[in-house]
Tab-separated table of N, CA and C in Angstrom:
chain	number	residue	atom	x	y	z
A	1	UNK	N	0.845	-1.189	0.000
A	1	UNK	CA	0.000	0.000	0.000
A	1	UNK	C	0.876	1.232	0.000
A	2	UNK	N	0.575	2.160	-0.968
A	2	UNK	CA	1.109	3.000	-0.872
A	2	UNK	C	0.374	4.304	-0.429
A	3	UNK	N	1.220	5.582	0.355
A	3	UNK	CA	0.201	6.779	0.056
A	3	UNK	C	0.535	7.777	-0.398
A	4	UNK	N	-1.091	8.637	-0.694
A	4	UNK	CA	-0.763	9.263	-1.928
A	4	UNK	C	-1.433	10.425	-1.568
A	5	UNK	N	-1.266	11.846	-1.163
A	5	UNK	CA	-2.217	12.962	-0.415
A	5	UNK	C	-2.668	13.765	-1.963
A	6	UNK	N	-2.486	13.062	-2.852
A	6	UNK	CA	-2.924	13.618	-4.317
A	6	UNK	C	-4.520	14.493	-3.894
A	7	UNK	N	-5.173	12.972	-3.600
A	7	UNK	CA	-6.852	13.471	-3.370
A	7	UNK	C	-7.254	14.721	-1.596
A	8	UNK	N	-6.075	15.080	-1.244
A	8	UNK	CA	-6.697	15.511	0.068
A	8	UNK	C	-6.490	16.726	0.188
A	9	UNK	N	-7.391	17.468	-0.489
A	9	UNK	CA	-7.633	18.827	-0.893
A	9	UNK	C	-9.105	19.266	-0.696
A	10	UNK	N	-9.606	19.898	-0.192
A	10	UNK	CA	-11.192	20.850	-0.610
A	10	UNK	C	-11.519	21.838	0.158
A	11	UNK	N	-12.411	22.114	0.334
A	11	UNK	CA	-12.540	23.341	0.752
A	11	UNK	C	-14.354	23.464	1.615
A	12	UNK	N	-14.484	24.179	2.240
A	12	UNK	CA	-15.631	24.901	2.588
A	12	UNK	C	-16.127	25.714	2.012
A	13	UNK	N	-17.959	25.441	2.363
A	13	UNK	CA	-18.096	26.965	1.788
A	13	UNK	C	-19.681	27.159	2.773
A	14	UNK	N	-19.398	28.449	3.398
A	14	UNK	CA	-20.612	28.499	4.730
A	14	UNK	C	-21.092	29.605	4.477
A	15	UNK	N	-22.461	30.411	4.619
A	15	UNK	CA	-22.940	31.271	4.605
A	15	UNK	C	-24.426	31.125	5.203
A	16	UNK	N	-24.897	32.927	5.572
A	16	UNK	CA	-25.852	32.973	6.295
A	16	UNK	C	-27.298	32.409	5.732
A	17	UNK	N	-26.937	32.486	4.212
A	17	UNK	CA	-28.351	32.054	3.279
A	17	UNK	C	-28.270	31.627	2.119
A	18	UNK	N	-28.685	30.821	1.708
A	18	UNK	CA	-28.228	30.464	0.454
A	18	UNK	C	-27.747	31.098	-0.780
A	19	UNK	N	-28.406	32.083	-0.637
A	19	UNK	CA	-27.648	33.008	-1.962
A	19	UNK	C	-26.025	33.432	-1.463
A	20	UNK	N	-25.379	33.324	-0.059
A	20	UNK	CA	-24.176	33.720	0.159
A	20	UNK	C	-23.711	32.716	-0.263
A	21	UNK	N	-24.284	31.297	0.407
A	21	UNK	CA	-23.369	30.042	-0.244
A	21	UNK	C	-23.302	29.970	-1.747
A	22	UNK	N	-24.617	30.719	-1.916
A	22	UNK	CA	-23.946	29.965	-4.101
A	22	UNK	C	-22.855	31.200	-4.670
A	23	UNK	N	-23.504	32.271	-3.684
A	23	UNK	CA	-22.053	33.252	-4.835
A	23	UNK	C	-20.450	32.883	-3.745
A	24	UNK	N	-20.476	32.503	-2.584
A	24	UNK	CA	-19.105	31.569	-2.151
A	24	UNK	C	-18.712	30.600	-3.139
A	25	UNK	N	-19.694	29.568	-3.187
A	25	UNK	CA	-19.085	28.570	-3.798
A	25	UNK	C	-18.507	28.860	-5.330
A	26	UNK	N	-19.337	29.890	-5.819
A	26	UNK	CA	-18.858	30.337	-7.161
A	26	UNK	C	-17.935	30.975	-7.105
A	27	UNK	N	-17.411	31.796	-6.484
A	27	UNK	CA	-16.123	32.496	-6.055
A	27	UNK	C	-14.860	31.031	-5.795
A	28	UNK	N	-14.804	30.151	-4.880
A	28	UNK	CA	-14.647	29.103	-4.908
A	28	UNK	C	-14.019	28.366	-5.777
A	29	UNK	N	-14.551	28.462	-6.974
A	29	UNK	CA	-14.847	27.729	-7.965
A	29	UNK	C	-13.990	28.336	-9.116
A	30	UNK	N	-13.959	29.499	-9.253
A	30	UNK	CA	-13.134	30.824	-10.001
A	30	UNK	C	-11.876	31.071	-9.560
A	31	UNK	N	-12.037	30.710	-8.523
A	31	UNK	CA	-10.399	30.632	-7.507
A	31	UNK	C	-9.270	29.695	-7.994
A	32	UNK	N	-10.087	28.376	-8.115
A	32	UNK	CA	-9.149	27.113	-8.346
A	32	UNK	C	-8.825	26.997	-9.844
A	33	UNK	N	-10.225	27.356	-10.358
A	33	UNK	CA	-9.957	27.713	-12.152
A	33	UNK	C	-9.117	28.559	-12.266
A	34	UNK	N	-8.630	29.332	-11.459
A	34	UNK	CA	-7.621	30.573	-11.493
A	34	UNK	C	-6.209	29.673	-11.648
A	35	UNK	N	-5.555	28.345	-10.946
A	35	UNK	CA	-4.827	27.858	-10.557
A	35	UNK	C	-4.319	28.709	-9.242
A	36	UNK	N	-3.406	28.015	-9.027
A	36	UNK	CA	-2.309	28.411	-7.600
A	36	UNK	C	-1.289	28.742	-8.132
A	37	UNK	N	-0.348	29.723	-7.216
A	37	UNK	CA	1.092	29.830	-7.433
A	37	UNK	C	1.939	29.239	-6.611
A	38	UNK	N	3.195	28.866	-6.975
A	38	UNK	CA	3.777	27.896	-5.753
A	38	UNK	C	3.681	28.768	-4.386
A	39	UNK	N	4.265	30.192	-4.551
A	39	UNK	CA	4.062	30.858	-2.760
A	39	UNK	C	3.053	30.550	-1.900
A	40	UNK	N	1.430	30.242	-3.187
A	40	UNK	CA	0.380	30.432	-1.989
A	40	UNK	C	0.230	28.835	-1.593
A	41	UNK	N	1.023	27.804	-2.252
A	41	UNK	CA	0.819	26.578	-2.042
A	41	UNK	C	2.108	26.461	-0.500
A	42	UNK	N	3.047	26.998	-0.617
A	42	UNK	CA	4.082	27.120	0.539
A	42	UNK	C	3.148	27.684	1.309
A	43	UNK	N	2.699	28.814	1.632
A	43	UNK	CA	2.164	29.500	2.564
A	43	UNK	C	0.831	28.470	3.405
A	44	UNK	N	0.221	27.747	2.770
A	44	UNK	CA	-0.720	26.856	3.217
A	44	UNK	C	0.090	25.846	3.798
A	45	UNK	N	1.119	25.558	3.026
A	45	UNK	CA	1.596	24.261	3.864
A	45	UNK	C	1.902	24.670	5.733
A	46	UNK	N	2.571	26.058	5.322
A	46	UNK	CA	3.494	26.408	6.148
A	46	UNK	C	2.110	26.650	7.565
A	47	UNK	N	0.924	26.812	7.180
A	47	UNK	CA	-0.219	26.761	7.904
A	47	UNK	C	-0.535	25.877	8.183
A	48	UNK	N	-0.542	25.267	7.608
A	48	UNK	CA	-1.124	23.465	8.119
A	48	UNK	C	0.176	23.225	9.093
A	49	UNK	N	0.990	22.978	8.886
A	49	UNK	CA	2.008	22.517	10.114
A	49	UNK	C	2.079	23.032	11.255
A	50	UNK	N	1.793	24.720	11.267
A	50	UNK	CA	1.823	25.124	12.544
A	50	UNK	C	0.343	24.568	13.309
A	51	UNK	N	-0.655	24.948	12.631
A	51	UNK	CA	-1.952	24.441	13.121
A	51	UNK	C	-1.827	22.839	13.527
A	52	UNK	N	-1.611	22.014	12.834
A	52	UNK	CA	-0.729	20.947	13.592
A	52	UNK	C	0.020	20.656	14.576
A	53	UNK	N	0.688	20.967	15.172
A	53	UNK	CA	1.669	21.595	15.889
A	53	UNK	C	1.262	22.409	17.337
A	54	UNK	N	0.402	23.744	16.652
A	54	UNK	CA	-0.220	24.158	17.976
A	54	UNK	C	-1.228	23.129	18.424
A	55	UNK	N	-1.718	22.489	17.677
A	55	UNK	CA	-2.850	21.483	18.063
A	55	UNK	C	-2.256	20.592	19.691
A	56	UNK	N	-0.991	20.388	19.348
A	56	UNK	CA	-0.566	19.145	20.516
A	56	UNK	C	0.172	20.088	21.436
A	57	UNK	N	0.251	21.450	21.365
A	57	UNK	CA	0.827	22.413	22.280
A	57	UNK	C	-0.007	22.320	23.600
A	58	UNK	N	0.479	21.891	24.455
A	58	UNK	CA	-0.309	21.774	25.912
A	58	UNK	C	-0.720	20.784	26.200
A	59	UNK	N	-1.135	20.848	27.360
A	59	UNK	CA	-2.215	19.180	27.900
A	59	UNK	C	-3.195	18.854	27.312
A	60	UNK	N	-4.105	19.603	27.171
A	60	UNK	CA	-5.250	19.317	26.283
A	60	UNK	C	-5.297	18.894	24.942
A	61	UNK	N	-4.203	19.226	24.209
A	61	UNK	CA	-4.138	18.980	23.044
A	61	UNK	C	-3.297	17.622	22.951
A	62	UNK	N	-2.546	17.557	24.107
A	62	UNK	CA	-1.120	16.496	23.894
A	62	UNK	C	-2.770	14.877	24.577
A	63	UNK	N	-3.398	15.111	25.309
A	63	UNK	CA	-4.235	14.357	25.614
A	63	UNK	C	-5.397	13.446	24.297
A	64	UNK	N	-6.003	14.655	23.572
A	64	UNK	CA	-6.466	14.384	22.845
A	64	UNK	C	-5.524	13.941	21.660
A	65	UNK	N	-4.472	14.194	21.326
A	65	UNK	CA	-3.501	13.540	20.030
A	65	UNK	C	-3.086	12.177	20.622
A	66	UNK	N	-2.669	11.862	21.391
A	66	UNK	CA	-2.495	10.562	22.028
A	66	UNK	C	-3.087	9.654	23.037
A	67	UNK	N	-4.790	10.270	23.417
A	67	UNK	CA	-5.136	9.585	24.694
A	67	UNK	C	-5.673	8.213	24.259
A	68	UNK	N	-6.589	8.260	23.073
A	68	UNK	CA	-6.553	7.000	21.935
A	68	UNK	C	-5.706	6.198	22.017
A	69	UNK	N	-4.506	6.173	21.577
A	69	UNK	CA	-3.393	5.231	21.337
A	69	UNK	C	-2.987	4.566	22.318
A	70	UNK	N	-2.793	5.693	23.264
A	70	UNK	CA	-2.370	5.333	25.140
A	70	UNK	C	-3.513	4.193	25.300
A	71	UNK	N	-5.231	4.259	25.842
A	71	UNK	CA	-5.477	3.724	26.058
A	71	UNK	C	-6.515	2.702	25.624
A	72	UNK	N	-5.676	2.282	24.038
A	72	UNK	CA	-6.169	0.695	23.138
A	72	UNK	C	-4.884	0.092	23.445
């Protein structure tokens, strides 16, 4: 088995009423048709890791990332 984070990409899209969600999602949608540039693809990464990261910062977080594993 191999892995592959090809597919683990998407996005949200929330609003107060439906007409916010369809012109979000269409915005959305115009965004990705736009493509990416590598900076804004670094800059996300560089977000995801810290958000990662702060996630297990403290007890609460270090509890919930490992209290699972600890106790199976």
């Amino acid at each position: 088995f191999s892995y592959s984070d090809a597919a683990l990409f998407g996005f949200l899209v929330t609003g107060e009423t439906a007409e916010e969600v369809k012109t979000a999602g269409k915005a959305a949608v115009a965004a990705l048709k736009a493509g990416l540039k590598a900076e804004d693809v670094k800059r996300a990464v560089a977000k995801a890791k810290f958000a990662a990261a702060s996630a297990a910062d403290g007890r609460t977080g270090l509890v919930s990332s490992f209290g699972a594993k600890v106790s199976s």
